[in-house]
PDB file of C-alpha atoms in Angstrom:
ATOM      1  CA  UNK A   1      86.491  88.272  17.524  1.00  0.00           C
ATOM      2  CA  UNK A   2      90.242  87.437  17.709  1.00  0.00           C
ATOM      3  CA  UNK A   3      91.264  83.604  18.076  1.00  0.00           C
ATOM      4  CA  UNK A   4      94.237  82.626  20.063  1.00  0.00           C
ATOM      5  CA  UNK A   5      94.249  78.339  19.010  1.00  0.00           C
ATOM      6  CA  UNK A   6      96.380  76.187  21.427  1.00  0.00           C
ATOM      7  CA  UNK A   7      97.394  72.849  20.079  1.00  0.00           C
ATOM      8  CA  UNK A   8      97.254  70.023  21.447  1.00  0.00           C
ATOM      9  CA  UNK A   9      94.117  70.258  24.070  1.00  0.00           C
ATOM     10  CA  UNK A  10      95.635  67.619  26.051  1.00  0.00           C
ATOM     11  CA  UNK A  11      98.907  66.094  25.868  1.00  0.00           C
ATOM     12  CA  UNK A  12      99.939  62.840  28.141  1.00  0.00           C
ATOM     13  CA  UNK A  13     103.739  62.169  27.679  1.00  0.00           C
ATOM     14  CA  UNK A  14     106.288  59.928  30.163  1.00  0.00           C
ATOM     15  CA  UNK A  15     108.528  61.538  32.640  1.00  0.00           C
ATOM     16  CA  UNK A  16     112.314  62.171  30.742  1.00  0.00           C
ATOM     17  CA  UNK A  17     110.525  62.817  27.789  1.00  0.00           C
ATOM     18  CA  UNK A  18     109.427  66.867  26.062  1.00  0.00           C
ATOM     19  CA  UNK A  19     106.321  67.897  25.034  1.00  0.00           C
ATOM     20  CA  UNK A  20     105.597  70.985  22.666  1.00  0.00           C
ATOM     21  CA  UNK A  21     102.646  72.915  22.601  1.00  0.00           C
ATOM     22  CA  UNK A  22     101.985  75.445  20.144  1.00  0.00           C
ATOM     23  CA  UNK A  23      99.858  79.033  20.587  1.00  0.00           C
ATOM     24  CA  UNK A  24      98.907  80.506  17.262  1.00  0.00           C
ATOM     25  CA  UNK A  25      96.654  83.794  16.427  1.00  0.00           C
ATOM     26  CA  UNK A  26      94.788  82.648  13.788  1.00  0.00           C
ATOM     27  CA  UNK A  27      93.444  86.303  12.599  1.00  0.00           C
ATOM     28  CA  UNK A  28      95.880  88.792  13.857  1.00  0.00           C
ATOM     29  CA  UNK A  29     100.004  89.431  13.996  1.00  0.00           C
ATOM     30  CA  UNK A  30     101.097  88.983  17.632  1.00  0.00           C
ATOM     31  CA  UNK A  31     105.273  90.049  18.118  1.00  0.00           C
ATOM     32  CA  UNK A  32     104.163  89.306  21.634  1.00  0.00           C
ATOM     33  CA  UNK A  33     102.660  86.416  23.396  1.00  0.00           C
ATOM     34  CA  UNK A  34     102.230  85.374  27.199  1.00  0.00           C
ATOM     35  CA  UNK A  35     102.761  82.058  28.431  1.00  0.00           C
ATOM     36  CA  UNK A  36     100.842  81.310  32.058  1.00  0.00           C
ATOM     37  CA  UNK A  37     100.466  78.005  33.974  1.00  0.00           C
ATOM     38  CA  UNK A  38      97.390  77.543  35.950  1.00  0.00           C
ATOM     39  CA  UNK A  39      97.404  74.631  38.767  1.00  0.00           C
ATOM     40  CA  UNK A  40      93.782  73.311  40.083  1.00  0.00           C
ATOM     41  CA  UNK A  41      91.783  75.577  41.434  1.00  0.00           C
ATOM     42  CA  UNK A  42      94.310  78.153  41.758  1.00  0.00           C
ATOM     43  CA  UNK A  43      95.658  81.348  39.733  1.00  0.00           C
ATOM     44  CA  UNK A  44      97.056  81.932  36.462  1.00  0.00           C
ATOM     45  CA  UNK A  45     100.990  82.655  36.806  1.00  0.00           C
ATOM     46  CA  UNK A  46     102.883  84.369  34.433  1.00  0.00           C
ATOM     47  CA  UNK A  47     105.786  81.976  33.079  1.00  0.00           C
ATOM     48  CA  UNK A  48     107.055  84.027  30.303  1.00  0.00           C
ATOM     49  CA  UNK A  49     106.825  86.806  27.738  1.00  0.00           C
ATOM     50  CA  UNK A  50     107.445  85.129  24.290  1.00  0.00           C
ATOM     51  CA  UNK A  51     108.925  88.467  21.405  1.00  0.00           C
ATOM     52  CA  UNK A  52     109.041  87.561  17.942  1.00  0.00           C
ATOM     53  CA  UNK A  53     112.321  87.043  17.047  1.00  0.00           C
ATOM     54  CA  UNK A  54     114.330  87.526  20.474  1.00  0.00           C
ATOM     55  CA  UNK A  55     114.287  85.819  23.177  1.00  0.00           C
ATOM     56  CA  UNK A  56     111.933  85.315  25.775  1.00  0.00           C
ATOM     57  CA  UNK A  57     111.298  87.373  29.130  1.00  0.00           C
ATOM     58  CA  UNK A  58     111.149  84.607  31.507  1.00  0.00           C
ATOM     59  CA  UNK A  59     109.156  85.574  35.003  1.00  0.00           C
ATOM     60  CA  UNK A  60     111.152  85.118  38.550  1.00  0.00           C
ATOM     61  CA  UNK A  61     111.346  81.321  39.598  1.00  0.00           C
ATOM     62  CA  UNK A  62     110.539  80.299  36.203  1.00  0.00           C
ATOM     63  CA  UNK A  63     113.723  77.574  34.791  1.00  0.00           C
ATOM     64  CA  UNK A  64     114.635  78.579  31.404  1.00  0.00           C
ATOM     65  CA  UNK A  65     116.007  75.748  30.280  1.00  0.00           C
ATOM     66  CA  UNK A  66     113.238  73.572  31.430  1.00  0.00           C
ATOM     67  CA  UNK A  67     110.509  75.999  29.637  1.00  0.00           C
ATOM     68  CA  UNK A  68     112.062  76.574  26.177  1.00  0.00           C
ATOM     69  CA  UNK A  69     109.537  79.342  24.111  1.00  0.00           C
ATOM     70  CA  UNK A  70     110.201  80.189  20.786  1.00  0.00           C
ATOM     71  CA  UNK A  71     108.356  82.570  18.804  1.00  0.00           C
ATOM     72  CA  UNK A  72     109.862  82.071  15.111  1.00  0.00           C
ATOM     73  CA  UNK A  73     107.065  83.955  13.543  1.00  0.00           C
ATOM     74  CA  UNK A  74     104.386  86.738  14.079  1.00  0.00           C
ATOM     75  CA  UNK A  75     101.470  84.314  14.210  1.00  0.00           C
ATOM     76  CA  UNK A  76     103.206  81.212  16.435  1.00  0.00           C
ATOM     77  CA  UNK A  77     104.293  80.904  19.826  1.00  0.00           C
ATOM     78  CA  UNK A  78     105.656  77.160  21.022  1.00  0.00           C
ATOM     79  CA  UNK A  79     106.500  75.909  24.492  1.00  0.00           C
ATOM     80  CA  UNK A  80     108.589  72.878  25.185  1.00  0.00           C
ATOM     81  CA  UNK A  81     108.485  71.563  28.615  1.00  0.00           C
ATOM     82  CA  UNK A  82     112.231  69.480  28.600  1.00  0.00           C
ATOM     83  CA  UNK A  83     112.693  66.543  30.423  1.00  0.00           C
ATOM     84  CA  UNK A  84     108.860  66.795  32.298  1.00  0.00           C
ATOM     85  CA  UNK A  85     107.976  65.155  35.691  1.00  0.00           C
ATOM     86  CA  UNK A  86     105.083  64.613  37.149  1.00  0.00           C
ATOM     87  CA  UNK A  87     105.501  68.017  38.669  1.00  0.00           C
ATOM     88  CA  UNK A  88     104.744  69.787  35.882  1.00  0.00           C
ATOM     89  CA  UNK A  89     101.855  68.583  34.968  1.00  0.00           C
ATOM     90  CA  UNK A  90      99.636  71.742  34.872  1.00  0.00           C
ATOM     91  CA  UNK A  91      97.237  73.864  32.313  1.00  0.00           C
ATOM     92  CA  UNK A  92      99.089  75.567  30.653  1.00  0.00           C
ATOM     93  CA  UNK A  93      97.320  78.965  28.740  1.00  0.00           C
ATOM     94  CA  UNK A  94      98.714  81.474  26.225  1.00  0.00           C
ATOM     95  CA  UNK A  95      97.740  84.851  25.386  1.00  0.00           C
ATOM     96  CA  UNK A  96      98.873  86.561  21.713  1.00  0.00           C
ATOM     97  CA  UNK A  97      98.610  90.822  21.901  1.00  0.00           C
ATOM     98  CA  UNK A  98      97.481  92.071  18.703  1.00  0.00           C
ATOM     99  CA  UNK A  99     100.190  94.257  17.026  1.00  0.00           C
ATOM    100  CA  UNK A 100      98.136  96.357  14.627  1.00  0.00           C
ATOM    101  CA  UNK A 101      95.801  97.594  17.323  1.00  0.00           C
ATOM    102  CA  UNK A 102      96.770 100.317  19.628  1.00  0.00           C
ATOM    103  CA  UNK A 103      96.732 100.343  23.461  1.00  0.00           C
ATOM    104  CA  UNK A 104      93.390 100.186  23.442  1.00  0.00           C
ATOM    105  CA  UNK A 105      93.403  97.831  26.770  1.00  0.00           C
ATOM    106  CA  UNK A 106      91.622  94.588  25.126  1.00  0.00           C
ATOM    107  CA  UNK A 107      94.157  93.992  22.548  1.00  0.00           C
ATOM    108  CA  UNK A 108      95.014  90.664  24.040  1.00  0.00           C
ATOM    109  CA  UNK A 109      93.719  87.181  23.537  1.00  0.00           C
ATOM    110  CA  UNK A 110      93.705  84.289  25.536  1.00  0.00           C
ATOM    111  CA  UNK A 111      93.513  80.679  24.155  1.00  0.00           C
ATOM    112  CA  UNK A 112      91.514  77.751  25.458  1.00  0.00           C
ATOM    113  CA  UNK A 113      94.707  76.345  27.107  1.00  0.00           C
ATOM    114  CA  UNK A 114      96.584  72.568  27.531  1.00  0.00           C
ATOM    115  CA  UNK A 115      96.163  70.255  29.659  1.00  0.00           C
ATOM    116  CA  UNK A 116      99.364  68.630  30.038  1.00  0.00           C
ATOM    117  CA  UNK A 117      99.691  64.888  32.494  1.00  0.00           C
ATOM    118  CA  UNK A 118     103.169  63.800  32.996  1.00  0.00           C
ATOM    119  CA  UNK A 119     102.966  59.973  33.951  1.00  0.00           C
TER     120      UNK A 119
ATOM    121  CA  UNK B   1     103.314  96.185  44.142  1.00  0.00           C
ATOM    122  CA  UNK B   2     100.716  95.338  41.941  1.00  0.00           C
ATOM    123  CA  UNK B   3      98.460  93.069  43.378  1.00  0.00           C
ATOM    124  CA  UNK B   4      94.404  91.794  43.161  1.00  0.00           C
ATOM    125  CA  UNK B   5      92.110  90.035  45.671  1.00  0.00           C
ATOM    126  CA  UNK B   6      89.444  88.099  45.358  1.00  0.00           C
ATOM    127  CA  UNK B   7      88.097  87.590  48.633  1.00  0.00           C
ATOM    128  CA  UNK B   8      85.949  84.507  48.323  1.00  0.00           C
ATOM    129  CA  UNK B   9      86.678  81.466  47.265  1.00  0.00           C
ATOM    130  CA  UNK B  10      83.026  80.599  46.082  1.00  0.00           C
ATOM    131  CA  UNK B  11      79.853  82.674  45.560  1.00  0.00           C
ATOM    132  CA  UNK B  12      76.445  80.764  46.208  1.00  0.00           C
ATOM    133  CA  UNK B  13      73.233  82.478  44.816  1.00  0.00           C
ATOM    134  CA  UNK B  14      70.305  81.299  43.843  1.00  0.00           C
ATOM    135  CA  UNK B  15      68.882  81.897  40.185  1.00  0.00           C
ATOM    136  CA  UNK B  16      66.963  84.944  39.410  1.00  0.00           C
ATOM    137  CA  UNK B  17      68.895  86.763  42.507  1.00  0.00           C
ATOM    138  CA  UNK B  18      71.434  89.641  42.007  1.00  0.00           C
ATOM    139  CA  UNK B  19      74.996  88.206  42.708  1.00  0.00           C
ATOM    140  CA  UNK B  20      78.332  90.345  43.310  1.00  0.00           C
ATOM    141  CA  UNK B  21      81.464  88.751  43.217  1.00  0.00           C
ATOM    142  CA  UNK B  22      84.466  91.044  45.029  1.00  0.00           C
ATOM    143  CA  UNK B  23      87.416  92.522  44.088  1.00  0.00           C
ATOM    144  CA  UNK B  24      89.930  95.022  45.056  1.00  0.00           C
ATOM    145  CA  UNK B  25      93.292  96.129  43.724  1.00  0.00           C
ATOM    146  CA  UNK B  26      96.221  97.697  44.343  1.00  0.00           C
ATOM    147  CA  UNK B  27      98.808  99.494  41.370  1.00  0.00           C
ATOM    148  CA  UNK B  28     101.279 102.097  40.779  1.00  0.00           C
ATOM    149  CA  UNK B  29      99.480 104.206  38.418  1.00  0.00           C
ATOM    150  CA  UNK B  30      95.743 103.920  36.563  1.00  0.00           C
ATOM    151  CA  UNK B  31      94.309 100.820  36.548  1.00  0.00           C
ATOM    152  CA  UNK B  32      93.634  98.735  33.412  1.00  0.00           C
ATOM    153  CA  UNK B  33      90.533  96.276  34.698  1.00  0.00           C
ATOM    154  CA  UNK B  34      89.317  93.184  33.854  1.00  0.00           C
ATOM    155  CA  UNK B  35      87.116  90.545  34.333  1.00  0.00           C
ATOM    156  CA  UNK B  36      87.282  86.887  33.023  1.00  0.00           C
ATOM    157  CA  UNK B  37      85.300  84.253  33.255  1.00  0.00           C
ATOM    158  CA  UNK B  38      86.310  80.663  32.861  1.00  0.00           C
ATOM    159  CA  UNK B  39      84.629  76.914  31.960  1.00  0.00           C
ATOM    160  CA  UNK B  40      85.487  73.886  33.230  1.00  0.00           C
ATOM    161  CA  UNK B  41      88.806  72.534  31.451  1.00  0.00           C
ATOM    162  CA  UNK B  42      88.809  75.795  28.748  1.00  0.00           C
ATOM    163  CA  UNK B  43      90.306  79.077  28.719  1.00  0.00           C
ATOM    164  CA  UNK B  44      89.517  82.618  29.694  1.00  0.00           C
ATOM    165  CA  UNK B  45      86.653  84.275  28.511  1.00  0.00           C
ATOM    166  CA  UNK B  46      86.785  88.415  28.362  1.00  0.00           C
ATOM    167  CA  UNK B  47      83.671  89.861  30.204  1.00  0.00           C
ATOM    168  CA  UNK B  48      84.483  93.385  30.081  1.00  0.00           C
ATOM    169  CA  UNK B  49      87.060  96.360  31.240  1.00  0.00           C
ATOM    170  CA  UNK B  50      87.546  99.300  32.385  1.00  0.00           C
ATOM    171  CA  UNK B  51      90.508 101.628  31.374  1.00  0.00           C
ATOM    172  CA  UNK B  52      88.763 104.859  31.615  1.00  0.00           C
ATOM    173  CA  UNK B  53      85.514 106.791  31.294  1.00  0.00           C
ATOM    174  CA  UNK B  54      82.109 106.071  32.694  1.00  0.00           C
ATOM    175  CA  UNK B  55      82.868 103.710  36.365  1.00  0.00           C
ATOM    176  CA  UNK B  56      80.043 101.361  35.531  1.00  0.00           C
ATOM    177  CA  UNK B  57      81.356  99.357  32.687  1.00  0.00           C
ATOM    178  CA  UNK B  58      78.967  96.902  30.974  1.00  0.00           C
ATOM    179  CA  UNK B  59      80.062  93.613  29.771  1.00  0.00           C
ATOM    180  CA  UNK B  60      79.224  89.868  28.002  1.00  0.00           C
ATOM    181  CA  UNK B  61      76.284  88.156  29.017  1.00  0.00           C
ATOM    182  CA  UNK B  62      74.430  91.361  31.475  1.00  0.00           C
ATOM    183  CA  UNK B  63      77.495  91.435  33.547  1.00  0.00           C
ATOM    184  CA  UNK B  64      78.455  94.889  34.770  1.00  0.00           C
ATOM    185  CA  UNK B  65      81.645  96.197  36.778  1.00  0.00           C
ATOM    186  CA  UNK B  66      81.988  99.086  38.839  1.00  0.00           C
ATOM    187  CA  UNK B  67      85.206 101.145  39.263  1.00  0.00           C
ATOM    188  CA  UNK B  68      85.803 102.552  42.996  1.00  0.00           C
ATOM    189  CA  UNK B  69      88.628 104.502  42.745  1.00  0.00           C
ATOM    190  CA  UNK B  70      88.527 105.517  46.773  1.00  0.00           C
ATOM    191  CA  UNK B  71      88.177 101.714  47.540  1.00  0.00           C
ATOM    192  CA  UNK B  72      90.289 100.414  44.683  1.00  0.00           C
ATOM    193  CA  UNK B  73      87.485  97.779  44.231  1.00  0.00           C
ATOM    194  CA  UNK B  74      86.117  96.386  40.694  1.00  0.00           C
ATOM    195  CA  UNK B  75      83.033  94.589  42.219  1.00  0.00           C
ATOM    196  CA  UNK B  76      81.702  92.480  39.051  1.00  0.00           C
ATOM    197  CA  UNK B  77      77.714  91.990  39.200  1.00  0.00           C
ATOM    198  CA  UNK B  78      74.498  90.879  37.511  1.00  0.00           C
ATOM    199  CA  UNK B  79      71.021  91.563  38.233  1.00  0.00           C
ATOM    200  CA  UNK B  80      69.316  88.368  37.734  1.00  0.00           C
ATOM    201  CA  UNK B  81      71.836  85.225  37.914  1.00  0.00           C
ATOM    202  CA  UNK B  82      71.793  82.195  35.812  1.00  0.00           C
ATOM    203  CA  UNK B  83      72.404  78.661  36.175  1.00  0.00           C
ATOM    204  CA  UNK B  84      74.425  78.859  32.982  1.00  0.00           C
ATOM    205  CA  UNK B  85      76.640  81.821  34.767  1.00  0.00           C
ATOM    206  CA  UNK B  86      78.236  79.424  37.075  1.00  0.00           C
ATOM    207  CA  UNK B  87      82.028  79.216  36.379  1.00  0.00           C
ATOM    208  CA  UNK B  88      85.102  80.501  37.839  1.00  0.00           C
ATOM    209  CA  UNK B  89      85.222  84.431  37.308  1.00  0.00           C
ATOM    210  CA  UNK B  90      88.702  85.691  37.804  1.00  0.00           C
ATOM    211  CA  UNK B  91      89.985  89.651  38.073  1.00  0.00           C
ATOM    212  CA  UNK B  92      92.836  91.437  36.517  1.00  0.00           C
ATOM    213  CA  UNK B  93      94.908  94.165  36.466  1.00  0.00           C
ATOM    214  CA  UNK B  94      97.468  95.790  34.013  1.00  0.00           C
ATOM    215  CA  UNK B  95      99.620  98.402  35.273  1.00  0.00           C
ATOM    216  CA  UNK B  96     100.449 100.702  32.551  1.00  0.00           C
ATOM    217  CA  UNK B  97     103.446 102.626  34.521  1.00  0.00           C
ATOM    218  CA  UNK B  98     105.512  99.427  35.404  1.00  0.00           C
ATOM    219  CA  UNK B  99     104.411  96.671  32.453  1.00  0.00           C
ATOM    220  CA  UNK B 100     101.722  97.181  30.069  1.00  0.00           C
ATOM    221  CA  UNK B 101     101.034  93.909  28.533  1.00  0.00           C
ATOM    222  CA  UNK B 102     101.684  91.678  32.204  1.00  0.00           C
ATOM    223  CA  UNK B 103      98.400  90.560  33.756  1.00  0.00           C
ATOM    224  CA  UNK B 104      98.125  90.228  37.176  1.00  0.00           C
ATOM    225  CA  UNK B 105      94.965  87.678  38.459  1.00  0.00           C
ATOM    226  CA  UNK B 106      93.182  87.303  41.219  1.00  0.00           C
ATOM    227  CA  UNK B 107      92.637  83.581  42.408  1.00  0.00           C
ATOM    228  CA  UNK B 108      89.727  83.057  41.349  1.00  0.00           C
ATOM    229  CA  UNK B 109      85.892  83.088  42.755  1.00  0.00           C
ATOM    230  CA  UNK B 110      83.973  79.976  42.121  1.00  0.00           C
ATOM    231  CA  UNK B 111      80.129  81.415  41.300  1.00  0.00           C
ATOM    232  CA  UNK B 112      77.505  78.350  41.846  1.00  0.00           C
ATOM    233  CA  UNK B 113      74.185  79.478  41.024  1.00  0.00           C
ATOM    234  CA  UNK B 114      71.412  77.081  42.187  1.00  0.00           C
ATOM    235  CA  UNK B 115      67.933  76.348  40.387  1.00  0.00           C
TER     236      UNK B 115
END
């Protein structure tokens, strides 16, 4: 099936400081990806709707310029958490919709997330 | 609003019993439903939908979902549980009339199944 490959797994960095973390589809064009944050034992939230080429669709409550997302090409998604604090130390999961397929319901793919520690 | 409910935190069966884990819905238009489940520390796994059709859906693993329109429930079950089926199981819902591609997810059932 379709592979959605988040890089790095887990990701420690110092508060002040950004971290990056990619989302590619490894077998499939994606012009849109989905960017969610998942705190213990809770939900998946919606952060952001990453388009090819534009900008993103950031979700209510979400800070821009804290969460930067580019999506420079059909296959790669990034997120950049600015300046992090402990706060923000999360999972964070993407999801890549495949563009050839049709509406067909199960078109998107999540990957196997990022753990991200802010110290 | 679009909206999903799990109603239990945590499901406790033992293995080789049926187990149901809940959930109910609430959207504009026709539901797109799913069911996830998820391991420790990784990402979601797809279990199987429903977006039309037949209201028993079958899924990964012997899993099987049933569509209840009246209720607006997408109960996910399995006949005979396994020790290897306990994760966290989370439902979905797409709304195709207000945003096709946005997810919305339950919190999340945690399904221990005992030896």
């Amino acid at each position: 099936g379709a592979v959605v490959s988040q890089h790095p797994s887990r990701v420690i960095c110092k508060s002040g400081t950004s971290v990056k973390i990619e989302c590619r589809s490894l077998d499939f064009q994606a012009t849109t990806m989905f960017w969610y944050r998942q705190f213990p034992k809770q939900s998946l939230m919606l952060m952001a709707t990453s388009n090819e080429g534009s900008k993103a669709t950031y979700e209510q409550g979400v800070e821009k310029d804290k969460f930067l997302i580019n999506h420079a090409s059909l296959t790669l998604s990034t997120l950049t958490v600015t300046s992090a604090h402990p706060e923000d130390s999360s999972f964070y999961i993407c999801s890549a919709r495949d563009s050839s397929v049709g509406f067909s319901g199960n078109t998107i793919y999540f990957g196997e997330g990022s753990w991200l520690t802010v110290v | 609003a679009q909206s999903v409910a799990q109603p239990e935190d945590q499901v406790n069966v033992a293995e080789g019993n049926p187990l149901t884990v809940k959930c109910t819905y609430s959207v504009s238009g026709n539901p797109y439903l799913f069911w996830y489940v998820q391991y420790p520390n990784r990402g979601l796994q797809f279990l199987l939908k429903y977006i039309t059709g037949d209201n028993l859906v079958k899924g990964s693993y012997g899993f099987e979902a049933e569509f209840n329109k009246s209720q607006t429930s997408f109960h996910l079950k399995k006949p005979s549980a396994l020790v290897s089926d306990s994760a966290l199981y989370f439902c979905a819902v797409r709304d195709p009339l207000y945003n096709f591609n946005k997810f919305y997810f339950g919190s999340g059932t945690k399904l221990n199944v005992k030896p």
